[in-house]
Amino acid sequence: MYVTPALLFLSAYLILPTLETVYLSFFDGRSRNFVGLKNYVFAFTDHTMLVAFRNNLLWLVLVTGISVSLGLIIAVLVDKVRYEAIAKSIIFLPMAISFVGASVIWKFVYAYRPAGAEQIGLLNAIVTSLGFAPVGWLVERSVNNFALIAIMIWLYTGFCMVILSAAVKGIPADVIEAARIDGANSWQIFWRITIPMIRSTLLVVSTTMVILVLKVFDIVFVMTGGNQGTEVIASLMIKEMFNYRNFGRGSTIAVILLLLIVPVMITNIRRFKAQEKLR
Amino acid sequence: CQGPGVNGDEDRKQVTILGVMIGEQQEKIEQALAPFTEATGIEVVYEGVDTFATTLPIRVDSGRAPDLAMFPQPGLMADFAREGKLVPLGEILTPEEMTEAYDQAWLDLAAVDGTVYGVWYRASVKSLVWFNPQEFAANGYEVPGTWEEMMALSQRLIDKGKTPWCLGIESGNATGWVGTDWVEDIMLRTASPATYDQWVAHDIPFNDRRVENALDIFGEITQNEKMIYGGKVGALSTPFGDSILGLFTDPPHCYLHRQGNFIAAFLPADVDDDQVDIFPLPPIEEEYGLPILVAGDIFAMFNDTPEARQLMAYLASSRPHEVAATLGAYISPHKNIDLNLYPDRLTRKQAEILNKAEVIRFDASDMMPGAVGTGTFWSGMVDYIGGADGTQVLNTIERSWPR
């Protein structure tokens, strides 16, 4: 009874559009003719799509892995240091910048000028001052994906750090004290006490990052436009849907993205329920 | 909020327009429309949006079509014409009036399946090569009249240890259009206009040998690291608007730059008038002469009201074109515009090149389906400039053509 308004809103803004998207994914570009699984066959055979899947996997592993571990290391290292607040603020700062804003900033960092000309990009200025040839960070296929991934790591390490730091501070002091008395060194405390005690927070942060990474498209859109093998699933979805106006394919990619995110969400919800029970 | 297209007040005569021009350009078009309101008392409400291609279909589908729309390319206009949403121009103007105002070539570009629907307002000329005449004079270079001469000049520059071309194709999520423009220009110079039309309509496959031939000729410039300032990586990384700056550095980074007339807006402020000049991209095969690749903005009518009809007739008259010409950074596709009205030498020259052209064709990528024209054709050119195999690139584009 009391949940009716909420349910109505949810079905209007979430459930119905989702069903509509699934429905459209079985139709052609103009949503007129039923095409069966044709769009799905396209999604799993098209070369660009396969490149996007590969890139998304790369993004998932690197962004989640590096942001979470860097965040954790920083959280533990600055814990109880005199400049903790300042250090954390500086690392957290990029969080306040939008993806597009960050991309603009990093476009300057990665800017390329041919050898011999004055480098206006920070990274190429460093590279050339060391005597190397400038690198086309965003166009060389060997580095461009990593260049884009670095932006998101820069943006989200602070987020991981703040949440993990809170968890680290939540570890009861007596546990650590007891460990010290038993003769554990810092390394052992980190692996045997800290990590197990913040395990649930680590999982939540990681799953949140996974969801964020799967949704990323702004960085790719602004920095490379998906060219030179940098396409990701979400950026392809936008292209098919809005640039090419192929609603069938766009919806299909959206459905695939949804299916990829669902297991992560279920893990998160299970975790949440388990925690509720403990209380 | 009441959107345009809803004529609430019957006493107030007005015409609504949805267009792509915003900012400074919007002010200019409003100035060009002002004489109409003065003469007829009909108010013109111009609304400029930068999301025209998505906004217009939504408005039309929801029954709130503007009276007139100003399309940035005829492809979208053709879609609406085929759906029967547009009023043919023949109901407003006689064929004589049309041919008096526009060359047949422009009328053909405004036609859908043989029926003319639109009135051209603005033209852009793409087949231009920009250079620095002072450098040319100092070194004794001559403006090439044929493709061979142009390539010979390029080779001569390379032999002297210089770089002939500046090419920058980076354009955010639209990266690739500079490359498609090049290939279209070469295609027009190596194949008949009819073949070009077949290519646009996909009556010949995208990987046809004539397209491959055009791509190969483009490759003579892009696949040679010495031809382009910065080589492949430079071409892929340089924003299209920065590319032309290489002509004016000391010593110049390059001596030639192919780009449409709109690039004038990117010229550095400290460049003197006698440091910039243009020549039309020279012919390749003699039989196809000197065709010009164009783009432009075209008006078409959705709602058949007396006021809208009057405005369409006004737009086809020379008056708005003359007003816009004097305001600068504008070339008119209209037949009867005095070249002296253009405020600067370069615009005058561009208009002259356009007037002289025997064959004009519209930017092919703008006319192809979005999945190709703003998709694989763009990304294909990026791949090709990046060193991918031309045949493979064309095969990929061919496969992506919506069927």
XYZ file of C-alpha atoms in Angstrom:
682
model
C 0.000 0.000 0.000
C 2.630 2.532 1.043
C 4.983 1.400 -1.673
C 2.424 1.988 -4.466
C 3.654 5.498 -5.434
C 7.232 4.292 -5.422
C 6.299 1.278 -7.532
C 4.402 3.462 -9.972
C 7.357 5.768 -10.387
C 9.727 2.872 -10.771
C 7.625 1.180 -13.391
C 7.148 4.397 -15.335
C 10.754 5.455 -15.296
C 12.676 2.205 -14.966
C 10.771 -0.988 -15.621
C 8.772 0.054 -18.679
C 11.726 1.646 -20.485
C 13.780 -1.456 -19.760
C 11.113 -3.733 -21.214
C 10.743 -1.381 -24.176
C 14.506 -1.538 -24.782
C 14.485 -5.334 -24.699
C 11.530 -5.318 -27.098
C 13.198 -2.879 -29.501
C 16.364 -4.938 -29.551
C 14.518 -7.556 -31.624
C 13.533 -5.025 -34.282
C 15.355 -3.268 -37.113
C 16.883 0.209 -37.079
C 13.563 2.006 -37.504
C 11.765 -0.313 -35.059
C 9.412 -1.502 -37.802
C 10.281 -5.073 -38.709
C 10.966 -7.973 -36.392
C 14.482 -9.260 -37.031
C 14.855 -11.927 -34.365
C 18.360 -12.259 -32.991
C 20.015 -10.442 -35.877
C 21.075 -7.501 -33.715
C 22.580 -9.864 -31.156
C 24.467 -11.723 -33.858
C 25.801 -8.347 -34.981
C 26.774 -7.442 -31.421
C 28.829 -10.568 -30.938
C 30.421 -10.805 -34.394
C 31.021 -7.234 -35.568
C 34.688 -6.341 -35.446
C 34.166 -2.965 -33.763
C 31.948 -4.576 -31.141
C 34.583 -7.191 -30.377
C 37.193 -4.460 -30.005
C 34.806 -2.687 -27.623
C 34.357 -5.841 -25.535
C 38.123 -6.302 -25.336
C 38.602 -2.673 -24.324
C 35.888 -2.850 -21.688
C 37.598 -5.851 -20.161
C 40.844 -3.892 -20.106
C 39.068 -0.944 -18.487
C 37.411 -3.213 -15.920
C 40.590 -4.930 -14.833
C 42.850 -1.894 -14.855
C 40.560 0.824 -13.527
C 38.971 -1.295 -10.818
C 42.242 -3.006 -9.891
C 44.442 0.061 -9.813
C 41.971 2.571 -8.322
C 40.961 0.228 -5.518
C 44.478 -0.914 -4.649
C 45.957 2.570 -4.936
C 43.079 3.927 -2.873
C 43.678 1.296 -0.225
C 47.435 1.865 -0.113
C 46.991 5.604 0.256
C 44.262 5.158 2.864
C 46.542 2.987 4.989
C 49.671 5.053 4.413
C 48.191 8.439 5.302
C 46.268 7.020 8.254
C 47.284 9.051 11.319
C 49.881 11.047 9.381
C 50.077 14.728 10.349
C 49.052 16.007 6.888
C 46.376 13.367 6.403
C 43.539 15.824 5.764
C 45.469 17.827 3.160
C 46.855 14.745 1.418
C 43.431 13.156 1.209
C 41.767 16.347 0.011
C 44.234 16.703 -2.837
C 43.776 13.111 -3.950
C 40.010 13.375 -3.609
C 39.849 16.645 -5.574
C 39.580 15.158 -9.109
C 36.302 13.492 -8.010
C 34.698 16.919 -8.202
C 35.485 17.175 -11.910
C 33.110 15.790 -14.508
C 34.305 13.201 -17.015
C 34.140 15.726 -19.806
C 35.976 18.343 -17.768
C 38.672 15.856 -16.875
C 38.958 14.844 -20.504
C 39.561 18.437 -21.527
C 42.300 18.750 -18.901
C 43.933 15.515 -20.035
C 43.699 16.515 -23.649
C 46.228 19.195 -22.765
C 48.382 16.693 -20.922
C 48.412 14.371 -23.932
C 48.682 17.090 -26.599
C 51.025 16.209 -29.430
C 53.165 18.451 -31.597
C 55.435 16.999 -34.265
C 59.083 16.536 -33.293
C 60.992 19.792 -33.374
C 58.020 21.991 -32.548
C 57.458 23.281 -29.045
C 55.480 20.695 -27.077
C 52.475 22.182 -25.326
C 51.451 18.846 -23.800
C 52.877 18.141 -20.347
C 53.653 14.510 -21.044
C 55.331 15.115 -24.398
C 57.258 18.054 -22.949
C 58.737 15.640 -20.403
C 59.341 12.930 -22.993
C 61.123 15.279 -25.427
C 63.180 16.945 -22.696
C 64.538 13.492 -21.905
C 65.628 13.248 -25.515
C 62.925 10.957 -26.862
C 60.574 11.555 -29.805
C 57.104 12.839 -28.877
C 54.386 10.206 -28.614
C 50.886 10.467 -30.051
C 49.299 9.284 -26.819
C 45.758 9.257 -28.121
C 46.379 7.905 -31.608
C 49.081 5.249 -31.209
C 47.204 1.998 -30.855
C 49.741 0.612 -28.403
C 49.181 3.304 -25.765
C 45.905 5.114 -26.415
C 43.669 2.797 -24.386
C 45.981 3.052 -21.398
C 46.069 6.826 -21.765
C 42.273 6.906 -21.475
C 42.189 4.434 -18.608
C 44.683 6.571 -16.678
C 42.165 9.417 -16.675
C 39.530 7.383 -14.917
C 42.041 6.052 -12.411
C 43.063 9.637 -11.673
C 39.399 10.537 -11.176
C 38.349 7.644 -8.962
C 41.338 6.766 -6.806
C 40.224 9.489 -4.409
C 36.744 8.016 -4.175
C 38.095 4.559 -3.324
C 40.533 6.087 -0.854
C 37.918 8.037 1.093
C 35.602 5.078 1.581
C 38.390 2.631 2.363
C 39.972 5.127 4.740
C 36.726 5.301 6.681
C 36.704 1.512 6.889
C 40.327 1.417 8.017
C 39.551 3.912 10.755
C 36.622 1.738 11.788
C 38.917 -1.132 12.772
C 38.851 -1.282 16.584
C 42.160 -0.118 18.033
C 42.281 -3.016 20.528
C 42.444 -5.587 17.719
C 45.534 -3.923 16.257
C 47.010 -3.432 19.696
C 46.527 -7.125 20.473
C 48.227 -8.053 17.220
C 51.181 -5.791 18.023
C 51.565 -7.331 21.463
C 51.579 -10.726 19.762
C 54.553 -9.449 17.739
C 52.957 -8.763 14.346
C 54.784 -6.263 12.139
C 53.008 -3.647 9.995
C 53.092 -5.887 6.934
C 51.386 -8.719 8.800
C 48.850 -6.366 10.337
C 47.953 -5.087 6.871
C 47.395 -8.525 5.369
C 46.035 -10.385 8.408
C 44.030 -7.677 10.183
C 43.235 -4.697 7.937
C 42.278 -6.541 4.765
C 39.999 -9.141 6.380
C 38.310 -6.528 8.539
C 37.478 -4.177 5.661
C 36.667 -6.995 3.240
C 33.007 -6.075 2.825
C 33.849 -2.428 2.151
C 36.458 -3.502 -0.391
C 33.844 -5.551 -2.171
C 31.340 -2.692 -2.231
C 33.946 -0.252 -3.560
C 35.048 -2.734 -6.207
C 31.548 -3.479 -7.431
C 30.725 0.222 -7.533
C 33.818 0.762 -9.654
C 32.845 -2.078 -11.979
C 29.450 -0.504 -12.578
C 31.006 2.927 -13.124
C 33.515 1.527 -15.602
C 30.868 -0.314 -17.606
C 28.960 2.926 -17.966
C 31.924 5.022 -19.067
C 31.693 6.611 -22.478
C 32.315 10.336 -21.969
C 36.082 9.992 -21.775
C 36.240 7.988 -24.982
C 33.794 10.293 -26.717
C 35.697 13.456 -25.914
C 39.258 12.196 -26.216
C 39.289 9.933 -29.271
C 35.728 9.622 -30.529
C 36.283 5.866 -30.384
C 38.804 6.012 -33.210
C 41.991 3.972 -33.471
C 40.627 1.005 -31.528
C 39.464 2.844 -28.405
C 35.721 2.170 -28.645
C 33.953 0.851 -25.532
C 30.495 -0.727 -25.293
C 28.720 2.346 -23.962
C 30.230 4.680 -26.577
C 29.151 2.311 -29.338
C 25.659 2.261 -27.886
C 25.448 6.054 -28.079
C 26.745 6.004 -31.639
C 24.324 3.363 -32.884
C 21.378 4.925 -31.077
C 21.851 8.638 -31.648
C 24.364 9.106 -34.465
C 23.258 6.301 -36.746
C 19.678 6.242 -35.395
C 19.671 2.457 -35.454
C 17.353 1.831 -32.498
C 17.567 -1.946 -32.848
C 21.311 -2.150 -32.476
C 21.449 0.614 -29.880
C 18.886 -1.197 -27.726
C 20.682 -4.501 -28.182
C 23.937 -3.043 -26.884
C 22.021 -1.482 -23.979
C 20.539 -4.880 -23.097
C 23.961 -6.513 -23.200
C 25.336 -3.796 -20.952
C 22.440 -4.355 -18.562
C 23.039 -8.107 -18.489
C 26.691 -7.498 -17.710
C 25.846 -5.223 -14.799
C 23.093 -7.398 -13.263
C 25.383 -10.000 -11.622
C 27.441 -7.208 -10.082
C 24.302 -5.612 -8.707
C 23.106 -8.919 -7.257
C 26.412 -9.379 -5.468
C 26.066 -5.898 -4.040
C 22.506 -6.478 -2.863
C 23.362 -9.860 -1.274
C 26.229 -8.254 0.573
C 23.930 -5.497 1.749
C 21.325 -7.988 3.004
C 23.941 -10.038 4.812
C 25.112 -6.919 6.590
C 21.578 -5.967 7.548
C 21.121 -9.374 9.149
C 24.200 -8.897 11.292
C 22.712 -5.829 12.903
C 5.890 26.535 -22.496
C 4.604 26.994 -25.957
C 6.926 25.708 -28.634
C 7.316 27.208 -32.052
C 5.012 25.901 -34.727
C 1.936 26.528 -32.627
C 0.116 29.483 -34.088
C -1.814 30.578 -31.065
C -2.565 34.161 -31.967
C -4.310 34.409 -35.295
C -4.078 38.168 -35.548
C -0.313 38.214 -35.311
C 1.178 36.986 -38.531
C 4.310 35.050 -37.986
C 6.532 32.389 -39.469
C 8.644 30.063 -37.365
C 11.990 28.696 -38.457
C 14.111 26.012 -36.894
C 17.734 26.157 -37.963
C 21.263 25.166 -37.115
C 22.825 28.595 -37.046
C 23.464 29.887 -33.561
C 25.397 32.735 -31.985
C 26.968 35.199 -34.379
C 25.575 33.396 -37.413
C 22.079 33.626 -35.968
C 22.437 37.398 -35.718
C 23.476 37.508 -39.357
C 20.529 35.488 -40.590
C 18.179 37.602 -38.521
C 19.615 40.675 -40.245
C 19.081 39.002 -43.613
C 15.446 38.310 -42.702
C 14.766 41.803 -41.353
C 13.839 43.371 -44.728
C 11.098 40.739 -45.095
C 9.436 41.750 -41.837
C 9.783 45.429 -42.753
C 8.091 44.911 -46.105
C 5.298 42.540 -45.093
C 4.795 43.042 -41.365
C 5.127 39.310 -40.863
C 7.144 38.430 -37.822
C 9.851 35.823 -38.303
C 10.719 33.740 -35.254
C 14.056 32.064 -35.832
C 15.144 29.399 -33.375
C 18.682 28.075 -33.649
C 19.593 24.747 -32.066
C 22.882 22.889 -32.146
C 21.060 19.553 -31.924
C 19.072 20.142 -35.098
C 19.220 16.569 -36.405
C 17.582 15.173 -33.263
C 15.319 18.122 -32.407
C 13.596 18.466 -35.765
C 12.331 14.851 -36.103
C 10.976 14.985 -32.540
C 9.112 18.229 -33.263
C 7.713 16.889 -36.506
C 6.645 13.553 -34.984
C 4.832 15.338 -32.175
C 2.951 17.585 -34.592
C 4.858 20.741 -33.735
C 6.832 21.141 -36.943
C 8.244 24.619 -37.546
C 6.818 26.426 -40.570
C 10.239 26.375 -42.178
C 13.348 24.404 -41.383
C 16.875 25.264 -42.382
C 18.686 21.998 -43.024
C 22.477 21.824 -42.809
C 22.444 19.185 -45.569
C 19.835 17.846 -47.976
C 19.863 14.251 -46.676
C 17.533 14.846 -43.747
C 15.354 17.098 -45.914
C 14.990 14.228 -48.392
C 13.726 11.925 -45.603
C 10.941 14.363 -44.742
C 10.143 15.011 -48.392
C 9.676 11.281 -49.003
C 7.418 11.059 -45.968
C 5.290 13.764 -47.567
C 5.891 16.303 -44.806
C 7.287 19.030 -47.051
C 5.636 21.314 -49.576
C 7.306 21.184 -53.018
C 8.837 24.482 -54.089
C 6.927 24.226 -57.361
C 3.742 25.244 -55.516
C 5.358 28.530 -54.534
C 7.603 29.433 -57.442
C 7.357 28.798 -61.161
C 10.161 26.802 -62.798
C 11.251 30.016 -64.524
C 11.551 31.825 -61.221
C 13.628 28.961 -59.876
C 16.066 28.877 -62.788
C 16.341 32.633 -62.612
C 17.475 32.393 -59.007
C 19.653 29.273 -58.990
C 21.878 27.352 -61.339
C 20.518 23.988 -62.382
C 23.233 22.290 -60.317
C 21.896 23.797 -57.086
C 18.299 23.054 -58.062
C 19.325 19.431 -58.622
C 20.837 19.370 -55.156
C 17.567 20.740 -53.753
C 15.499 18.079 -55.505
C 14.247 14.798 -54.100
C 13.260 12.209 -56.718
C 12.985 14.941 -59.330
C 10.919 17.425 -57.303
C 12.558 20.565 -55.940
C 11.757 21.118 -52.260
C 14.273 23.583 -50.916
C 15.756 27.025 -51.267
C 19.507 27.246 -50.793
C 20.634 29.938 -48.419
C 24.337 29.438 -47.835
C 27.065 27.582 -49.671
C 30.415 26.401 -48.481
C 33.174 25.656 -50.918
C 35.373 22.753 -49.938
C 37.767 22.215 -52.850
C 40.279 24.855 -51.809
C 44.005 24.731 -51.241
C 45.371 27.411 -48.936
C 48.899 28.728 -49.238
C 51.134 31.622 -48.289
C 51.821 33.660 -51.461
C 54.809 35.417 -49.856
C 56.568 32.085 -49.334
C 55.653 31.019 -52.857
C 57.079 34.249 -54.309
C 60.240 34.122 -52.182
C 61.027 30.579 -53.292
C 59.809 30.869 -56.866
C 56.988 28.326 -56.512
C 54.057 28.590 -58.853
C 50.423 27.898 -58.157
C 49.821 24.453 -59.683
C 47.170 24.195 -62.366
C 47.031 20.404 -62.480
C 47.290 17.615 -59.943
C 50.590 16.529 -61.524
C 52.044 20.003 -61.059
C 50.855 20.015 -57.474
C 52.478 16.671 -56.746
C 55.638 17.764 -58.570
C 55.753 20.844 -56.343
C 55.273 18.613 -53.306
C 58.161 16.409 -54.412
C 60.326 19.457 -55.046
C 59.674 20.655 -51.511
C 60.534 17.236 -50.096
C 63.768 17.175 -52.094
C 64.713 20.437 -50.430
C 64.062 18.924 -47.026
C 60.781 20.752 -46.544
C 57.322 19.397 -45.778
C 54.676 20.183 -48.415
C 51.369 19.546 -46.635
C 49.667 20.375 -43.385
C 46.905 17.916 -42.599
C 45.066 17.808 -39.269
C 41.988 15.659 -38.959
C 41.287 15.635 -35.218
C 37.757 16.899 -34.585
C 36.538 15.275 -31.357
C 33.830 12.729 -31.940
C 33.491 13.914 -35.537
C 37.107 13.043 -36.343
C 37.416 11.777 -39.879
C 35.470 14.314 -41.939
C 38.632 15.997 -43.171
C 39.649 12.663 -44.682
C 36.248 12.016 -46.254
C 36.302 15.484 -47.844
C 39.668 14.716 -49.431
C 38.518 11.408 -50.881
C 35.279 12.947 -52.171
C 37.253 15.705 -53.875
C 39.587 13.178 -55.492
C 36.636 10.958 -56.454
C 35.035 13.897 -58.304
C 38.287 14.453 -60.189
C 38.825 10.825 -61.196
C 35.288 9.639 -61.937
C 32.257 11.076 -63.683
C 29.629 13.041 -61.717
C 27.221 10.193 -62.482
C 29.578 7.703 -60.842
C 29.857 10.012 -57.848
C 26.054 10.063 -57.549
C 25.959 6.265 -57.803
C 28.565 6.051 -55.086
C 26.495 8.308 -52.800
C 23.335 6.305 -53.484
C 25.182 3.003 -53.065
C 24.336 1.964 -56.620
C 27.978 0.978 -56.837
C 29.579 -0.736 -53.846
C 31.763 1.329 -51.550
C 34.749 -0.874 -52.358
C 34.356 -0.248 -56.091
C 37.693 0.028 -57.908
C 37.026 3.717 -58.671
C 36.689 4.501 -54.980
C 39.801 2.475 -54.304
C 41.596 4.440 -57.005
C 40.608 7.724 -55.295
C 41.779 6.395 -51.955
C 45.104 5.341 -53.472
C 45.652 8.853 -54.821
C 44.896 10.252 -51.364
C 47.383 7.715 -50.033
C 50.161 9.205 -52.178
C 49.972 12.108 -49.753
C 48.984 10.481 -46.468
C 51.004 7.275 -46.730
C 54.222 9.197 -47.253
C 55.605 10.401 -43.925
C 57.553 13.151 -45.696
C 54.455 14.629 -47.320
C 52.691 15.692 -44.126
C 53.981 17.815 -41.304
C 54.276 15.481 -38.338
C 53.570 12.428 -40.469
C 50.695 10.091 -39.653
C 50.672 10.764 -35.936
C 50.732 14.498 -36.616
C 47.790 14.223 -39.007
C 45.762 12.153 -36.546
C 46.608 14.298 -33.514
C 46.357 17.827 -34.895
C 42.964 19.538 -34.484
C 41.639 20.501 -37.918
C 41.499 24.171 -36.956
C 45.153 24.297 -35.863
C 46.445 22.627 -38.972
C 46.413 25.717 -41.187
C 48.635 27.609 -38.717
C 51.627 25.678 -40.091
C 51.552 27.846 -43.224
C 52.455 30.938 -41.259
C 55.174 29.793 -38.890
C 58.764 30.895 -39.449
C 60.091 28.830 -41.159
C 56.793 27.409 -42.440
C 55.920 23.940 -41.221
C 54.238 23.348 -44.566
C 53.305 25.100 -47.803
C 49.918 23.670 -48.788
C 46.676 23.009 -46.901
C 43.420 21.718 -48.345
C 40.309 22.849 -46.478
C 36.902 24.479 -47.023
C 36.240 28.223 -46.959
C 35.116 28.092 -43.308
C 38.714 27.557 -42.177
C 39.201 31.321 -42.620
C 37.670 31.657 -39.143
C 40.696 29.802 -37.768
C 43.333 32.025 -39.373
C 45.548 33.648 -36.754
C 44.803 37.319 -36.147
C 48.343 38.463 -36.920
C 48.336 37.078 -40.462
C 48.285 39.843 -43.056
C 45.914 39.783 -45.955
C 48.771 39.287 -48.436
C 50.026 36.207 -46.580
C 46.978 34.093 -47.404
C 45.679 32.970 -50.728
C 43.767 30.069 -52.208
C 43.593 28.059 -55.399
C 41.015 25.433 -56.331
C 42.169 21.847 -55.792
C 43.454 21.126 -59.308
C 41.960 18.624 -61.771
C 43.354 15.098 -61.996
C 41.778 13.582 -65.107
C 41.371 16.199 -67.783
C 37.965 14.903 -68.932
C 36.358 15.612 -65.556
C 37.572 19.211 -65.434
C 37.472 21.215 -62.229
C 34.518 20.054 -60.136
C 33.822 21.741 -56.820
C 32.784 19.945 -53.668
C 30.219 21.946 -51.713
C 28.088 21.885 -48.618
C 25.347 24.278 -47.630
C 22.185 25.193 -45.778
C 18.776 24.815 -47.354
C 15.306 26.001 -46.366
C 12.221 23.848 -46.819
C 8.578 24.386 -45.852
C 6.573 22.135 -43.508
C 3.399 24.122 -42.830
C 1.624 25.526 -45.836
C 0.600 28.987 -44.632
C 0.418 32.147 -46.740
C 3.082 33.745 -44.537
C 5.468 30.802 -44.918
C 4.964 30.864 -48.684
C 5.856 34.535 -48.762
C 8.985 33.899 -46.742
C 10.096 31.049 -49.016
C 9.669 33.345 -52.025
C 11.676 36.014 -50.236
C 14.469 33.534 -49.451
C 14.697 32.656 -53.131
C 14.993 36.338 -54.038
C 18.399 37.972 -54.113
C 17.753 40.366 -51.220
C 18.562 38.142 -48.190
C 21.604 36.808 -50.014
C 22.858 40.302 -50.675
C 22.419 41.329 -47.053
C 24.234 38.204 -45.824
C 27.021 38.662 -48.384
C 27.903 42.116 -47.062
C 28.107 40.733 -43.500
C 31.032 38.468 -44.412
C 32.057 34.861 -43.797
C 29.277 33.817 -46.148
C 29.032 32.650 -49.740
C 25.720 32.691 -51.533
C 24.585 29.904 -53.842
C 22.257 32.432 -55.528
C 22.858 33.276 -59.174
C 22.472 37.027 -59.099
C 24.816 38.155 -56.384
C 27.298 40.849 -57.303
C 30.775 39.672 -56.347
C 31.627 43.166 -55.174
C 29.192 42.776 -52.306
C 31.539 40.367 -50.535
C 33.589 42.370 -48.063
C 36.969 40.686 -48.582
C 39.172 39.439 -51.388
C 39.243 35.780 -50.337
C 35.470 35.400 -50.069
C 35.102 37.067 -53.450
C 37.588 34.620 -54.905
C 35.773 31.659 -53.345
C 32.441 32.847 -54.742
C 34.091 33.236 -58.129
C 35.464 29.688 -57.996
C 31.994 28.461 -57.121
C 30.312 30.447 -59.902
C 32.765 29.169 -62.492
C 32.416 25.528 -61.524
C 30.793 23.417 -64.207
C 30.176 20.513 -61.892
C 29.273 20.893 -58.245
C 28.523 18.003 -55.959
C 27.453 17.915 -52.334
C 29.641 16.440 -49.625
C 29.040 12.690 -50.070
C 29.385 11.747 -46.411
C 26.558 14.159 -45.543
C 24.270 12.361 -47.981
C 25.114 8.795 -47.027
C 23.272 6.984 -44.219
C 24.493 8.080 -40.788
C 26.069 4.714 -40.011
C 28.409 5.297 -42.957
C 28.535 9.076 -43.416
C 29.133 9.872 -39.750
C 30.369 6.416 -38.837
C 32.485 3.987 -40.780
C 33.472 6.432 -43.540
C 34.882 8.779 -40.863
C 36.539 6.065 -38.795
C 37.728 4.348 -41.975
C 39.592 7.482 -43.035
C 41.166 7.716 -39.582
C 42.271 4.089 -39.877
C 43.590 4.651 -43.400
C 45.603 7.720 -42.459
C 46.834 5.741 -39.460
C 48.289 3.190 -41.854
C 45.522 0.603 -42.326
C 45.245 -1.193 -45.660
C 43.015 0.706 -48.099
C 41.216 -2.334 -49.495
C 40.348 -3.536 -46.020
C 39.123 -0.097 -45.006
C 36.794 0.047 -48.015
C 35.550 -3.502 -47.378
C 34.714 -2.574 -43.787
C 32.751 0.480 -44.932
C 30.950 -1.573 -47.572
C 29.930 -4.169 -44.966
C 28.551 -1.468 -42.669
C 26.200 0.007 -45.280
C 22.657 -0.427 -43.858
C 20.620 -2.862 -45.909
